[in-house]
Amino acid sequence: MTTTTSRGGVAIDCGHLVRDDRVHTSLYKDPAIFDQELDRIFRNTWVWVAHESDVPKANTFKTSWVGNQPVIVTRDKTDTIHVLLNRCRHRAASVCEKKKGKSSVFVCPYHGWSYGVDGALRKVPHASGYQSEPEKAELSLVSLRVETYNGMIFATFKDDIEPLVDFLGPAKKWIDLFMKQGAGFGVKTLGEHKFRFPGNWKIQLENTTDAYHFPIVHKTFLDSLDAETENIFDVLGHGGWVENLGNGHSVMVMIPDLIDLEDNLDAPIPDRFADLAAELVAEGHDDATVRKVVRAVGGTGFNLNLFPNVACSMAFFRVLRPVAVDETEITHVAIGMDEGPVAGNRMRLRLHEHFQGPMGFGTPDDAEGWERVQRGAAAGDDLWIMVNRGVDAPEGAAEAGHDAGDVSAETGMRAAYQQWKRMMTA
């Protein structure tokens, strides 16, 4: 079944815009398709909104987005997490503008309507001025369905959607592996930075499991590393792979030796972490803890893409938000060990800054590439975007029932676009 929508009076057949090995350029440029994506995809699936460490205690909150709709993620006194539309039920003003914090109430700055962290309407100033007292139970902040998996919080507008664990499917295994970089202390967000690029959101979605670009786009980053580290990040031709995990999710294994951070803890500590290991020993940590922390500090050896908006990428979360057909907001969230060794978290931040921080090598190089894709797509309205690289599964790497290719394959992109097609034509 295909679905059509209107574009200046011309019908668009979304089903015909995605083939097995290519997608049509209009997916980057057509405002009508973008509007349809917000409705059919971002309002109809699980969307990542925060990590549980962003709302660690009762009455803590963080503002976030589900598609283009602002929300507040809160935790109440019963430890229940809520995701609420950030819109006063009176005149639609946002009731919270802070990124995160602690508060037991959200007060609309326009007319003073106040709401609890569970969204319940508490007080309406001068309520006697209404013909009848407002029914508070009917005027709560709109609450979305919320479920979590291993600390990751997802929300959806769709009440009858499948449980989150079913939607994640085989991706759960990789989330569990990713969270091992808490080194036994648990994972905690350490800070974030945002930026926007003038390009479609799917251009960034493609990037997270695209190792093909890495040695080309990130050559300056590789040149900044010592020889030992540069060899580790020489990801092509070293046994990695990309695997379709279903429902648009995919994983790209770049460094197979770093899939499970609890394996090979007896291996020699790399020279680049020798000073960190010595500092941890001086802090009084035992040998087992030192080895686990050192191994976790560099992050995992894979990128996990969770359709449609979040990636678990080596040692950080990368979150995308579609702003317009040709504008996307990216948030890089650094993560560390919750109450872990100070020296370990400090080095994690330095490594994050080196590649993905505001002054790092990776962010400007990637953003330049994404912007050029959008700019180039202005030419050739009838041309197609090729995602046909690597169709042969590496022997012994893929799980039964899931297709995979070598680490430079475009398997992850094909997986995401097939999910896009299913949702846009449902």
PDB file of N, CA, C and O in Angstrom, residues 279-330:
ATOM      1  N   GLU A 279      46.938   7.372  38.135  1.00  0.00           N
ATOM      2  CA  GLU A 279      46.156   8.288  38.975  1.00  0.00           C
ATOM      3  C   GLU A 279      45.060   7.521  39.721  1.00  0.00           C
ATOM      4  O   GLU A 279      44.784   7.809  40.899  1.00  0.00           O
ATOM      5  N   LEU A 280      44.444   6.575  39.057  1.00  0.00           N
ATOM      6  CA  LEU A 280      43.399   5.771  39.710  1.00  0.00           C
ATOM      7  C   LEU A 280      43.987   4.926  40.836  1.00  0.00           C
ATOM      8  O   LEU A 280      43.382   4.793  41.909  1.00  0.00           O
ATOM      9  N   VAL A 281      45.172   4.373  40.608  1.00  0.00           N
ATOM     10  CA  VAL A 281      45.847   3.610  41.667  1.00  0.00           C
ATOM     11  C   VAL A 281      46.140   4.522  42.845  1.00  0.00           C
ATOM     12  O   VAL A 281      45.922   4.156  44.015  1.00  0.00           O
ATOM     13  N   ALA A 282      46.610   5.746  42.551  1.00  0.00           N
ATOM     14  CA  ALA A 282      46.928   6.692  43.623  1.00  0.00           C
ATOM     15  C   ALA A 282      45.690   7.090  44.414  1.00  0.00           C
ATOM     16  O   ALA A 282      45.783   7.432  45.606  1.00  0.00           O
ATOM     17  N   GLU A 283      44.528   7.044  43.760  1.00  0.00           N
ATOM     18  CA  GLU A 283      43.260   7.359  44.457  1.00  0.00           C
ATOM     19  C   GLU A 283      42.791   6.201  45.327  1.00  0.00           C
ATOM     20  O   GLU A 283      41.804   6.335  46.049  1.00  0.00           O
ATOM     21  N   GLY A 284      43.465   5.058  45.212  1.00  0.00           N
ATOM     22  CA  GLY A 284      43.138   3.935  46.076  1.00  0.00           C
ATOM     23  C   GLY A 284      42.257   2.868  45.450  1.00  0.00           C
ATOM     24  O   GLY A 284      41.772   1.986  46.155  1.00  0.00           O
ATOM     25  N   HIS A 285      42.018   2.943  44.151  1.00  0.00           N
ATOM     26  CA  HIS A 285      41.184   1.940  43.498  1.00  0.00           C
ATOM     27  C   HIS A 285      41.968   0.649  43.289  1.00  0.00           C
ATOM     28  O   HIS A 285      43.170   0.676  43.000  1.00  0.00           O
ATOM     29  N   ASP A 286      41.261  -0.484  43.456  1.00  0.00           N
ATOM     30  CA  ASP A 286      41.946  -1.769  43.290  1.00  0.00           C
ATOM     31  C   ASP A 286      42.203  -2.029  41.805  1.00  0.00           C
ATOM     32  O   ASP A 286      41.674  -1.346  40.918  1.00  0.00           O
ATOM     33  N   ASP A 287      43.012  -3.057  41.550  1.00  0.00           N
ATOM     34  CA  ASP A 287      43.440  -3.331  40.171  1.00  0.00           C
ATOM     35  C   ASP A 287      42.258  -3.636  39.255  1.00  0.00           C
ATOM     36  O   ASP A 287      42.227  -3.169  38.107  1.00  0.00           O
ATOM     37  N   ALA A 288      41.285  -4.406  39.765  1.00  0.00           N
ATOM     38  CA  ALA A 288      40.137  -4.758  38.916  1.00  0.00           C
ATOM     39  C   ALA A 288      39.350  -3.509  38.503  1.00  0.00           C
ATOM     40  O   ALA A 288      38.943  -3.373  37.344  1.00  0.00           O
ATOM     41  N   THR A 289      39.151  -2.589  39.454  1.00  0.00           N
ATOM     42  CA  THR A 289      38.417  -1.355  39.138  1.00  0.00           C
ATOM     43  C   THR A 289      39.201  -0.501  38.161  1.00  0.00           C
ATOM     44  O   THR A 289      38.637   0.076  37.215  1.00  0.00           O
ATOM     45  N   VAL A 290      40.516  -0.399  38.377  1.00  0.00           N
ATOM     46  CA  VAL A 290      41.349   0.408  37.477  1.00  0.00           C
ATOM     47  C   VAL A 290      41.223  -0.105  36.042  1.00  0.00           C
ATOM     48  O   VAL A 290      41.021   0.675  35.101  1.00  0.00           O
ATOM     49  N   ARG A 291      41.313  -1.406  35.873  1.00  0.00           N
ATOM     50  CA  ARG A 291      41.264  -1.966  34.523  1.00  0.00           C
ATOM     51  C   ARG A 291      39.884  -1.752  33.882  1.00  0.00           C
ATOM     52  O   ARG A 291      39.770  -1.457  32.700  1.00  0.00           O
ATOM     53  N   LYS A 292      38.826  -1.897  34.698  1.00  0.00           N
ATOM     54  CA  LYS A 292      37.476  -1.706  34.152  1.00  0.00           C
ATOM     55  C   LYS A 292      37.248  -0.246  33.764  1.00  0.00           C
ATOM     56  O   LYS A 292      36.676   0.043  32.702  1.00  0.00           O
ATOM     57  N   VAL A 293      37.698   0.686  34.605  1.00  0.00           N
ATOM     58  CA  VAL A 293      37.518   2.113  34.299  1.00  0.00           C
ATOM     59  C   VAL A 293      38.332   2.511  33.075  1.00  0.00           C
ATOM     60  O   VAL A 293      37.839   3.207  32.177  1.00  0.00           O
ATOM     61  N   VAL A 294      39.578   2.058  33.020  1.00  0.00           N
ATOM     62  CA  VAL A 294      40.436   2.407  31.880  1.00  0.00           C
ATOM     63  C   VAL A 294      39.814   1.899  30.578  1.00  0.00           C
ATOM     64  O   VAL A 294      39.777   2.612  29.571  1.00  0.00           O
ATOM     65  N   ARG A 295      39.302   0.686  30.611  1.00  0.00           N
ATOM     66  CA  ARG A 295      38.714   0.118  29.385  1.00  0.00           C
ATOM     67  C   ARG A 295      37.446   0.865  28.987  1.00  0.00           C
ATOM     68  O   ARG A 295      37.136   1.018  27.811  1.00  0.00           O
ATOM     69  N   ALA A 296      36.698   1.354  29.984  1.00  0.00           N
ATOM     70  CA  ALA A 296      35.443   2.050  29.685  1.00  0.00           C
ATOM     71  C   ALA A 296      35.650   3.486  29.221  1.00  0.00           C
ATOM     72  O   ALA A 296      34.805   4.028  28.500  1.00  0.00           O
ATOM     73  N   VAL A 297      36.754   4.099  29.620  1.00  0.00           N
ATOM     74  CA  VAL A 297      36.941   5.529  29.356  1.00  0.00           C
ATOM     75  C   VAL A 297      36.898   5.853  27.864  1.00  0.00           C
ATOM     76  O   VAL A 297      36.338   6.872  27.443  1.00  0.00           O
ATOM     77  N   GLY A 298      37.464   4.984  27.032  1.00  0.00           N
ATOM     78  CA  GLY A 298      37.491   5.267  25.598  1.00  0.00           C
ATOM     79  C   GLY A 298      36.175   4.989  24.892  1.00  0.00           C
ATOM     80  O   GLY A 298      36.032   5.291  23.711  1.00  0.00           O
ATOM     81  N   GLY A 299      35.198   4.423  25.606  1.00  0.00           N
ATOM     82  CA  GLY A 299      33.904   4.140  24.989  1.00  0.00           C
ATOM     83  C   GLY A 299      33.904   2.801  24.281  1.00  0.00           C
ATOM     84  O   GLY A 299      34.907   2.086  24.241  1.00  0.00           O
ATOM     85  N   THR A 300      32.751   2.466  23.722  1.00  0.00           N
ATOM     86  CA  THR A 300      32.609   1.193  23.026  1.00  0.00           C
ATOM     87  C   THR A 300      33.159   1.297  21.604  1.00  0.00           C
ATOM     88  O   THR A 300      33.403   2.391  21.087  1.00  0.00           O
ATOM     89  N   GLY A 301      33.296   0.136  20.979  1.00  0.00           N
ATOM     90  CA  GLY A 301      33.830   0.116  19.613  1.00  0.00           C
ATOM     91  C   GLY A 301      32.751   0.084  18.556  1.00  0.00           C
ATOM     92  O   GLY A 301      32.984  -0.376  17.444  1.00  0.00           O
ATOM     93  N   PHE A 302      31.539   0.586  18.911  1.00  0.00           N
ATOM     94  CA  PHE A 302      30.449   0.547  17.922  1.00  0.00           C
ATOM     95  C   PHE A 302      29.549   1.767  18.064  1.00  0.00           C
ATOM     96  O   PHE A 302      29.534   2.437  19.100  1.00  0.00           O
ATOM     97  N   ASN A 303      28.831   2.046  16.979  1.00  0.00           N
ATOM     98  CA  ASN A 303      27.763   3.056  16.969  1.00  0.00           C
ATOM     99  C   ASN A 303      26.429   2.349  16.780  1.00  0.00           C
ATOM    100  O   ASN A 303      26.284   1.535  15.861  1.00  0.00           O
ATOM    101  N   LEU A 304      25.460   2.686  17.625  1.00  0.00           N
ATOM    102  CA  LEU A 304      24.118   2.105  17.534  1.00  0.00           C
ATOM    103  C   LEU A 304      23.142   3.195  17.133  1.00  0.00           C
ATOM    104  O   LEU A 304      23.024   4.216  17.809  1.00  0.00           O
ATOM    105  N   ASN A 305      22.438   2.986  16.036  1.00  0.00           N
ATOM    106  CA  ASN A 305      21.459   3.956  15.548  1.00  0.00           C
ATOM    107  C   ASN A 305      20.058   3.468  15.893  1.00  0.00           C
ATOM    108  O   ASN A 305      19.664   2.369  15.499  1.00  0.00           O
ATOM    109  N   LEU A 306      19.314   4.242  16.686  1.00  0.00           N
ATOM    110  CA  LEU A 306      17.944   3.880  17.051  1.00  0.00           C
ATOM    111  C   LEU A 306      16.990   4.812  16.319  1.00  0.00           C
ATOM    112  O   LEU A 306      16.937   6.014  16.604  1.00  0.00           O
ATOM    113  N   PHE A 307      16.268   4.270  15.356  1.00  0.00           N
ATOM    114  CA  PHE A 307      15.334   5.037  14.548  1.00  0.00           C
ATOM    115  C   PHE A 307      14.219   5.605  15.439  1.00  0.00           C
ATOM    116  O   PHE A 307      13.668   4.869  16.269  1.00  0.00           O
ATOM    117  N   PRO A 308      13.855   6.897  15.336  1.00  0.00           N
ATOM    118  CA  PRO A 308      14.339   7.806  14.300  1.00  0.00           C
ATOM    119  C   PRO A 308      15.322   8.874  14.775  1.00  0.00           C
ATOM    120  O   PRO A 308      15.799   9.643  13.947  1.00  0.00           O
ATOM    121  N   ASN A 309      15.656   8.957  16.105  1.00  0.00           N
ATOM    122  CA  ASN A 309      16.295  10.215  16.499  1.00  0.00           C
ATOM    123  C   ASN A 309      17.476  10.126  17.437  1.00  0.00           C
ATOM    124  O   ASN A 309      17.954  11.179  17.868  1.00  0.00           O
ATOM    125  N   VAL A 310      17.969   8.937  17.800  1.00  0.00           N
ATOM    126  CA  VAL A 310      19.081   8.924  18.756  1.00  0.00           C
ATOM    127  C   VAL A 310      20.095   7.856  18.371  1.00  0.00           C
ATOM    128  O   VAL A 310      19.735   6.795  17.850  1.00  0.00           O
ATOM    129  N   ALA A 311      21.346   8.183  18.637  1.00  0.00           N
ATOM    130  CA  ALA A 311      22.432   7.232  18.442  1.00  0.00           C
ATOM    131  C   ALA A 311      23.220   7.103  19.728  1.00  0.00           C
ATOM    132  O   ALA A 311      23.427   8.082  20.445  1.00  0.00           O
ATOM    133  N   CYS A 312      23.633   5.861  20.032  1.00  0.00           N
ATOM    134  CA  CYS A 312      24.597   5.610  21.101  1.00  0.00           C
ATOM    135  C   CYS A 312      25.931   5.449  20.385  1.00  0.00           C
ATOM    136  O   CYS A 312      26.187   4.405  19.769  1.00  0.00           O
ATOM    137  N   SER A 313      26.745   6.473  20.437  1.00  0.00           N
ATOM    138  CA  SER A 313      27.923   6.537  19.585  1.00  0.00           C
ATOM    139  C   SER A 313      29.186   6.503  20.423  1.00  0.00           C
ATOM    140  O   SER A 313      29.557   7.507  21.037  1.00  0.00           O
ATOM    141  N   MET A 314      29.828   5.396  20.496  1.00  0.00           N
ATOM    142  CA  MET A 314      31.096   5.171  21.193  1.00  0.00           C
ATOM    143  C   MET A 314      31.053   5.622  22.651  1.00  0.00           C
ATOM    144  O   MET A 314      31.055   4.814  23.546  1.00  0.00           O
ATOM    145  N   ALA A 315      30.992   6.941  22.933  1.00  0.00           N
ATOM    146  CA  ALA A 315      31.012   7.404  24.323  1.00  0.00           C
ATOM    147  C   ALA A 315      30.061   8.569  24.557  1.00  0.00           C
ATOM    148  O   ALA A 315      30.235   9.341  25.496  1.00  0.00           O
ATOM    149  N   PHE A 316      29.039   8.712  23.689  1.00  0.00           N
ATOM    150  CA  PHE A 316      28.097   9.818  23.856  1.00  0.00           C
ATOM    151  C   PHE A 316      26.788   9.482  23.156  1.00  0.00           C
ATOM    152  O   PHE A 316      26.717   8.542  22.363  1.00  0.00           O
ATOM    153  N   PHE A 317      25.743  10.239  23.509  1.00  0.00           N
ATOM    154  CA  PHE A 317      24.479  10.162  22.779  1.00  0.00           C
ATOM    155  C   PHE A 317      24.466  11.272  21.731  1.00  0.00           C
ATOM    156  O   PHE A 317      24.887  12.411  22.013  1.00  0.00           O
ATOM    157  N   ARG A 318      24.010  10.947  20.552  1.00  0.00           N
ATOM    158  CA  ARG A 318      23.795  11.969  19.523  1.00  0.00           C
ATOM    159  C   ARG A 318      22.308  11.989  19.219  1.00  0.00           C
ATOM    160  O   ARG A 318      21.733  10.981  18.805  1.00  0.00           O
ATOM    161  N   VAL A 319      21.681  13.142  19.426  1.00  0.00           N
ATOM    162  CA  VAL A 319      20.233  13.271  19.281  1.00  0.00           C
ATOM    163  C   VAL A 319      19.939  14.243  18.148  1.00  0.00           C
ATOM    164  O   VAL A 319      20.516  15.341  18.097  1.00  0.00           O
ATOM    165  N   LEU A 320      19.058  13.868  17.254  1.00  0.00           N
ATOM    166  CA  LEU A 320      18.679  14.779  16.172  1.00  0.00           C
ATOM    167  C   LEU A 320      17.254  15.253  16.376  1.00  0.00           C
ATOM    168  O   LEU A 320      16.419  14.529  16.924  1.00  0.00           O
ATOM    169  N   ARG A 321      17.006  16.475  15.949  1.00  0.00           N
ATOM    170  CA  ARG A 321      15.646  17.030  15.971  1.00  0.00           C
ATOM    171  C   ARG A 321      15.359  17.690  14.638  1.00  0.00           C
ATOM    172  O   ARG A 321      16.086  18.609  14.237  1.00  0.00           O
ATOM    173  N   PRO A 322      14.327  17.234  13.924  1.00  0.00           N
ATOM    174  CA  PRO A 322      13.977  17.884  12.663  1.00  0.00           C
ATOM    175  C   PRO A 322      13.349  19.250  12.927  1.00  0.00           C
ATOM    176  O   PRO A 322      12.347  19.341  13.653  1.00  0.00           O
ATOM    177  N   VAL A 323      13.922  20.290  12.366  1.00  0.00           N
ATOM    178  CA  VAL A 323      13.424  21.656  12.563  1.00  0.00           C
ATOM    179  C   VAL A 323      12.634  22.107  11.334  1.00  0.00           C
ATOM    180  O   VAL A 323      11.536  22.656  11.450  1.00  0.00           O
ATOM    181  N   ALA A 324      13.194  21.897  10.160  1.00  0.00           N
ATOM    182  CA  ALA A 324      12.543  22.211   8.887  1.00  0.00           C
ATOM    183  C   ALA A 324      13.079  21.217   7.865  1.00  0.00           C
ATOM    184  O   ALA A 324      13.988  20.441   8.154  1.00  0.00           O
ATOM    185  N   VAL A 325      12.527  21.254   6.675  1.00  0.00           N
ATOM    186  CA  VAL A 325      12.970  20.287   5.671  1.00  0.00           C
ATOM    187  C   VAL A 325      14.463  20.418   5.410  1.00  0.00           C
ATOM    188  O   VAL A 325      15.141  19.438   5.088  1.00  0.00           O
ATOM    189  N   ASP A 326      15.012  21.624   5.595  1.00  0.00           N
ATOM    190  CA  ASP A 326      16.435  21.845   5.347  1.00  0.00           C
ATOM    191  C   ASP A 326      17.147  22.408   6.583  1.00  0.00           C
ATOM    192  O   ASP A 326      18.106  23.175   6.462  1.00  0.00           O
ATOM    193  N   GLU A 327      16.690  22.037   7.754  1.00  0.00           N
ATOM    194  CA  GLU A 327      17.356  22.461   8.987  1.00  0.00           C
ATOM    195  C   GLU A 327      17.168  21.392  10.064  1.00  0.00           C
ATOM    196  O   GLU A 327      16.057  20.917  10.299  1.00  0.00           O
ATOM    197  N   THR A 328      18.284  21.045  10.723  1.00  0.00           N
ATOM    198  CA  THR A 328      18.268  20.000  11.744  1.00  0.00           C
ATOM    199  C   THR A 328      19.104  20.441  12.929  1.00  0.00           C
ATOM    200  O   THR A 328      20.162  21.038  12.760  1.00  0.00           O
ATOM    201  N   GLU A 329      18.610  20.140  14.123  1.00  0.00           N
ATOM    202  CA  GLU A 329      19.356  20.425  15.349  1.00  0.00           C
ATOM    203  C   GLU A 329      19.979  19.130  15.863  1.00  0.00           C
ATOM    204  O   GLU A 329      19.323  18.103  15.929  1.00  0.00           O
ATOM    205  N   ILE A 330      21.257  19.228  16.230  1.00  0.00           N
ATOM    206  CA  ILE A 330      21.979  18.076  16.771  1.00  0.00           C
ATOM    207  C   ILE A 330      22.403  18.392  18.206  1.00  0.00           C
ATOM    208  O   ILE A 330      22.906  19.477  18.488  1.00  0.00           O
TER     209      ILE A 330
END
